[in-house]
Amino acid sequence: MTGTPTRVLVLNSGSSSVKYQLLDMSDGSRLAQGLVERIGEETSRLAHTPLHDGGGTRERLAPIPDHAAALEAVAEELAADGLGLDSPELAAIGHRVVHGGLRFTEPTVIDDEVIAEIERLVPVAPLHNPANLLGIRTAMSLRPDLPQVAVFDTAFHTTMPESAARYAIDVETADAHRIRRYGFHGTSHAYVSRETARLLGKEPEEVNVIVLHLGNGASASAVRGGRCVDTSMGLTPLEGLVMGTRSGDVDPAVTFHLKRVAGMSADEIDVLLNKRSGLVGLCGDNDMREIRRRVDEGDERAALAFDVYIHRLKKYIGAYYAVLGRVDAVAFTAGVGENAAPVREAAIAGLEELGLAVDAGLNAVRSGEARVISPEYARVAVAVVPTDEELEIARQTFALTAGGATEGATEGGSGGGSGGMSGNAPENTAEKVNA
Ligand code: AMP
């Protein structure tokens, strides 16, 4: 062992998958990454890619019955590269946890009390928090001595004022069932808003940014001086923008109309709005590449889907412009935001009066780097800023555990502090979080 341990393993445990990355926080480099999918099925697959020595991806295609077996397989793959979980260079394990309610406002070192809290939030995140907990428990059993940190998707949004977080429904009913807007994708919004400030040569505290996280799930946020003041997802990740398979905003009356008139059950409506709506519902495809190809061929349903998607996006840009009052940058990120130039062009088109414009040449450039795509004269920067949720989780984990002292490791990181539970708020026990 040489000096302070600097490696962080990041685990993103889903219901039937585990994604992982091993990073070295002395310089933020990636040592290995991989994915275990179809856990519990006959067709499980582990794909592991060592990144420090240029080795290729290795695949395992044997059945992996549960999360414990998945993590053990990951540990074996890492060990084969000399990066085993027993290495003294491993400083901590960081876990993505989807729902932290209002209590978890910062990354938090996991102990029994934290596990109990995450468990208490299962009713609001029935698909995600149980899977996250499986990953946490398995990792703790493999390395009980190692600090493990939970980094919550909701945490960045806990700074939203009540005016943005409250639904305008009867206060007693809302409070009894802890119904409010929590927001998701927080790790990405935090990272991208900060990287956007850096791209502009400013401190996060100096800039107001609208972040558009456009992946298969999609959300927008309004970030004032580094703090989230509004975001488009709400009690669950269903609210807001049009997504791959989710409707985003609909009149709530649609749900009881479907129940009364179409005779659908609550579960059927849930599936309709979460799985059979959005781009898929409008045109049958949820991949923006395919939709653009169809639009270019003159397909009317694909054109309708694209137009509905863009209209909603534009509405949120306008809304968050008004919420912020002054905007320094609009940042596009995630699969669609980083790659789909036509989406960026269409979303910003016609907003010149707001100081927003896209330079066609800059917008067409393909790059993995953060970049400005607005013309010099534009008052507001439009930027493409690739998100990196794993790096953000690793930074926050490292800052909170061993790494506070290591130079460069926490640069730009928002982690640190004692982390933890604000303890000031009731928790949500309402309906489902579906994705
Ligand atoms: P994410 O959830 O961030 O991984 O984003 C996934 C989505 O990004 C896919 O469903 C596609 O719609 C979109 N996407 C990925 N690559 C491209 C591309 N080159 N052009 C347009 N859309 C893309």
Coordinates of C-alpha atoms in Angstrom, one line a residue, residues 52-316:
H52 CA -6.2 1.2 -16.8
D53 CA -4.3 -1.1 -19.1
G54 CA -6.3 -0.9 -22.3
G55 CA -7.7 -4.5 -21.9
G56 CA -10.8 -5.4 -23.8
T57 CA -14.3 -6.1 -22.4
R58 CA -14.7 -9.6 -20.8
E59 CA -18.1 -11.2 -20.8
R60 CA -19.7 -13.8 -18.5
L61 CA -22.9 -15.4 -19.7
A62 CA -23.7 -17.8 -16.8
P63 CA -26.9 -17.4 -14.7
I64 CA -26.4 -14.9 -11.7
P65 CA -29.2 -15.6 -9.2
D66 CA -29.2 -12.5 -7.1
H67 CA -27.4 -9.2 -6.2
A68 CA -25.0 -11.0 -3.8
A69 CA -23.8 -13.3 -6.6
A70 CA -23.6 -10.3 -9.0
L71 CA -21.4 -8.4 -6.6
E72 CA -19.2 -11.4 -6.0
A73 CA -18.8 -11.9 -9.7
V74 CA -17.8 -8.2 -10.1
A75 CA -15.3 -8.6 -7.2
E76 CA -13.8 -11.5 -9.0
E77 CA -13.4 -9.6 -12.2
L78 CA -11.9 -6.7 -10.5
A79 CA -9.5 -9.0 -8.6
A80 CA -8.4 -10.6 -11.9
D81 CA -7.2 -7.1 -12.9
G82 CA -5.4 -6.6 -9.6
L83 CA -8.2 -4.2 -8.5
G84 CA -9.9 -6.4 -6.0
L85 CA -12.3 -5.2 -3.3
D86 CA -9.7 -6.4 -0.7
S87 CA -7.2 -3.9 -2.0
P88 CA -5.9 -1.5 0.6
E89 CA -6.1 1.2 -2.0
L90 CA -9.9 1.1 -2.0
A91 CA -11.1 4.1 0.1
A92 CA -14.9 3.7 -0.1
I93 CA -17.9 2.5 -1.9
G94 CA -20.4 5.0 -3.2
H95 CA -24.0 3.9 -3.9
R96 CA -26.6 5.7 -6.0
V97 CA -29.8 5.8 -4.1
V98 CA -32.8 7.1 -6.0
H99 CA -35.1 8.4 -3.2
G100 CA -33.8 10.2 -0.1
G101 CA -37.0 12.0 0.6
L102 CA -36.5 15.2 2.5
R103 CA -34.2 13.9 5.2
F104 CA -31.2 13.2 3.0
T105 CA -30.0 16.5 1.8
E106 CA -26.4 15.5 1.3
P107 CA -24.4 12.3 0.6
T108 CA -24.4 10.3 3.8
V109 CA -22.1 7.6 5.3
I110 CA -24.3 4.5 5.6
D111 CA -25.1 3.0 9.0
D112 CA -28.0 1.0 10.3
E113 CA -30.1 4.1 10.9
V114 CA -29.5 5.3 7.3
I115 CA -30.5 1.9 6.0
A116 CA -33.7 2.0 8.0
E117 CA -34.5 5.5 6.5
I118 CA -33.9 4.3 3.0
E119 CA -36.1 1.3 3.8
R120 CA -38.8 3.7 5.1
L121 CA -38.8 5.4 1.7
V122 CA -39.6 2.2 -0.2
P123 CA -43.3 3.2 -0.6
V124 CA -42.3 6.2 -2.7
A125 CA -39.7 4.3 -4.7
P126 CA -40.8 0.7 -4.8
L127 CA -38.8 -0.2 -7.8
H128 CA -35.6 1.6 -6.9
N129 CA -34.9 1.8 -3.2
P130 CA -35.2 -2.0 -2.5
A131 CA -32.6 -2.6 -5.3
N132 CA -30.4 0.1 -4.0
L133 CA -30.6 -1.5 -0.5
L134 CA -29.7 -4.9 -1.9
G135 CA -26.5 -3.4 -3.4
I136 CA -25.7 -1.6 -0.1
R137 CA -26.2 -4.7 2.1
T138 CA -24.2 -6.9 -0.2
A139 CA -21.3 -4.5 -0.5
M140 CA -21.3 -4.1 3.3
S141 CA -21.1 -7.8 3.8
L142 CA -18.2 -8.0 1.4
R143 CA -16.3 -5.1 3.0
P144 CA -17.8 -4.4 6.4
D145 CA -14.8 -2.3 7.4
L146 CA -15.0 0.1 4.5
P147 CA -17.0 3.4 4.5
Q148 CA -20.0 3.1 2.3
V149 CA -21.8 6.3 1.2
A150 CA -25.3 6.8 -0.2
V151 CA -25.6 9.6 -2.8
F152 CA -29.3 10.5 -3.4
D153 CA -30.9 11.4 -6.7
T154 CA -33.3 13.7 -4.8
A155 CA -30.7 15.5 -2.6
F156 CA -29.8 18.3 -5.0
H157 CA -33.4 19.3 -5.2
T158 CA -34.0 19.7 -1.5
T159 CA -33.1 23.4 -1.8
M160 CA -36.3 24.1 -3.8
P161 CA -38.4 26.7 -2.1
E162 CA -41.9 25.6 -0.9
S163 CA -43.4 27.6 -3.7
A164 CA -41.9 25.2 -6.2
A165 CA -42.0 22.0 -4.1
R166 CA -45.7 22.3 -3.0
Y167 CA -48.6 21.0 -5.1
A168 CA -51.6 23.3 -4.8
I169 CA -53.8 20.7 -3.2
D170 CA -55.4 20.6 0.2
V171 CA -52.5 21.1 2.6
E172 CA -53.8 18.6 5.2
T173 CA -54.2 15.8 2.6
A174 CA -50.8 16.5 1.1
D175 CA -49.1 16.5 4.4
A176 CA -50.9 13.4 5.7
H177 CA -49.6 11.5 2.7
R178 CA -46.3 13.5 2.3
I179 CA -47.2 14.5 -1.2
R180 CA -44.8 17.1 -2.6
R181 CA -42.4 17.6 -5.5
Y182 CA -39.0 15.9 -4.8
G183 CA -37.3 15.9 -8.2
F184 CA -34.8 13.3 -9.6
H185 CA -31.6 13.1 -11.7
G186 CA -30.2 15.3 -9.0
T187 CA -26.6 14.0 -9.3
S188 CA -26.6 14.9 -13.0
H189 CA -28.2 18.3 -12.5
A190 CA -25.6 19.1 -9.8
Y191 CA -22.7 18.0 -11.9
V192 CA -23.8 19.6 -15.1
S193 CA -24.7 23.0 -13.5
R194 CA -21.3 23.1 -11.9
E195 CA -19.5 22.0 -15.1
T196 CA -21.4 24.7 -17.0
A197 CA -20.1 27.3 -14.6
R198 CA -16.6 26.0 -15.1
L199 CA -17.1 26.1 -18.9
L200 CA -18.0 29.8 -18.7
G201 CA -14.9 30.4 -16.5
K202 CA -17.1 31.3 -13.5
E203 CA -17.9 29.9 -10.0
P204 CA -21.2 28.0 -9.6
E205 CA -22.3 30.8 -7.2
E206 CA -22.0 33.4 -9.9
V207 CA -24.3 31.8 -12.6
N208 CA -27.9 30.9 -13.2
V209 CA -28.3 27.8 -15.3
I210 CA -31.2 25.9 -16.9
V211 CA -30.1 22.3 -17.1
L212 CA -31.9 20.0 -19.6
H213 CA -31.2 16.4 -18.8
L214 CA -32.6 14.6 -21.9
G215 CA -32.1 10.9 -21.7
N216 CA -34.6 8.1 -21.9
G217 CA -35.9 9.7 -18.7
A218 CA -35.8 13.5 -19.0
S219 CA -35.9 16.4 -16.6
A220 CA -35.2 20.1 -16.5
S221 CA -33.9 22.2 -13.6
A222 CA -33.5 25.9 -12.7
V223 CA -30.3 26.4 -10.8
R224 CA -29.6 29.7 -9.2
G225 CA -26.0 30.3 -8.0
G226 CA -25.4 26.5 -7.7
R227 CA -28.7 25.8 -5.8
C228 CA -31.7 24.1 -7.4
V229 CA -34.8 26.3 -7.3
D230 CA -37.1 24.3 -9.5
T231 CA -37.2 21.0 -11.3
S232 CA -39.6 19.3 -13.6
M233 CA -40.0 15.9 -12.0
G234 CA -42.2 15.7 -8.9
L235 CA -43.5 13.2 -6.5
T236 CA -42.3 10.6 -8.9
P237 CA -40.2 10.8 -12.2
L238 CA -43.4 10.9 -14.2
E239 CA -44.0 14.7 -14.2
G240 CA -42.5 17.2 -16.6
L241 CA -40.9 16.7 -19.9
V242 CA -42.0 14.2 -22.6
M243 CA -39.7 11.2 -22.2
G244 CA -38.9 8.0 -24.0
T245 CA -41.9 6.1 -22.5
R246 CA -43.3 8.5 -19.9
S247 CA -45.9 11.1 -20.6
G248 CA -44.6 13.9 -18.5
D249 CA -47.2 16.5 -17.6
V250 CA -50.8 15.5 -18.2
D251 CA -54.0 16.9 -16.7
P252 CA -54.5 14.8 -13.5
A253 CA -58.1 14.4 -14.6
V254 CA -56.9 12.1 -17.4
T255 CA -56.3 9.4 -14.8
F256 CA -59.8 9.4 -13.3
H257 CA -61.3 9.8 -16.8
L258 CA -59.5 6.6 -17.8
K259 CA -60.7 4.9 -14.7
R260 CA -64.4 6.0 -15.0
V261 CA -64.7 6.0 -18.8
A262 CA -62.2 3.4 -20.0
G263 CA -62.6 1.2 -16.9
M264 CA -58.8 1.0 -16.4
S265 CA -57.4 0.1 -13.0
A266 CA -54.8 2.3 -11.2
D267 CA -52.1 -0.2 -12.1
E268 CA -53.1 -0.2 -15.8
I269 CA -53.0 3.6 -15.8
D270 CA -49.7 3.6 -14.1
V271 CA -48.3 1.3 -16.8
L272 CA -49.9 3.4 -19.6
L273 CA -48.4 6.7 -18.4
N274 CA -45.0 5.3 -17.4
K275 CA -44.3 2.6 -20.1
R276 CA -46.6 3.2 -23.1
S277 CA -46.6 7.0 -23.3
G278 CA -44.1 9.7 -24.2
L279 CA -42.3 9.2 -27.5
V280 CA -43.2 5.5 -27.6
G281 CA -46.9 6.3 -27.1
L282 CA -46.9 9.0 -29.8
C283 CA -45.0 7.2 -32.5
G284 CA -43.9 3.7 -31.4
D285 CA -40.2 4.6 -31.0
N286 CA -38.3 6.0 -28.1
D287 CA -34.9 6.3 -29.6
M288 CA -34.4 9.9 -30.9
R289 CA -32.1 8.6 -33.7
E290 CA -34.9 6.5 -35.1
I291 CA -37.4 9.2 -34.7
R292 CA -35.2 11.7 -36.6
R293 CA -34.7 9.2 -39.3
R294 CA -38.4 8.7 -39.7
V295 CA -39.0 12.5 -39.6
D296 CA -36.5 12.9 -42.4
E297 CA -38.4 10.3 -44.4
G298 CA -41.6 12.3 -44.0
D299 CA -43.3 10.0 -41.3
E300 CA -46.1 12.1 -39.8
R301 CA -46.4 10.3 -36.5
A302 CA -42.7 10.6 -35.9
A303 CA -43.0 14.4 -36.8
L304 CA -45.8 14.7 -34.3
A305 CA -43.8 13.0 -31.5
F306 CA -40.9 15.3 -32.2
D307 CA -43.0 18.4 -32.2
V308 CA -44.8 17.5 -28.9
Y309 CA -41.3 16.7 -27.4
I310 CA -39.9 20.1 -28.5
H311 CA -43.0 22.1 -27.6
R312 CA -42.8 20.8 -24.0
L313 CA -39.1 21.4 -23.8
K314 CA -39.5 25.0 -25.0
K315 CA -42.2 25.6 -22.4
Y316 CA -39.9 24.5 -19.6

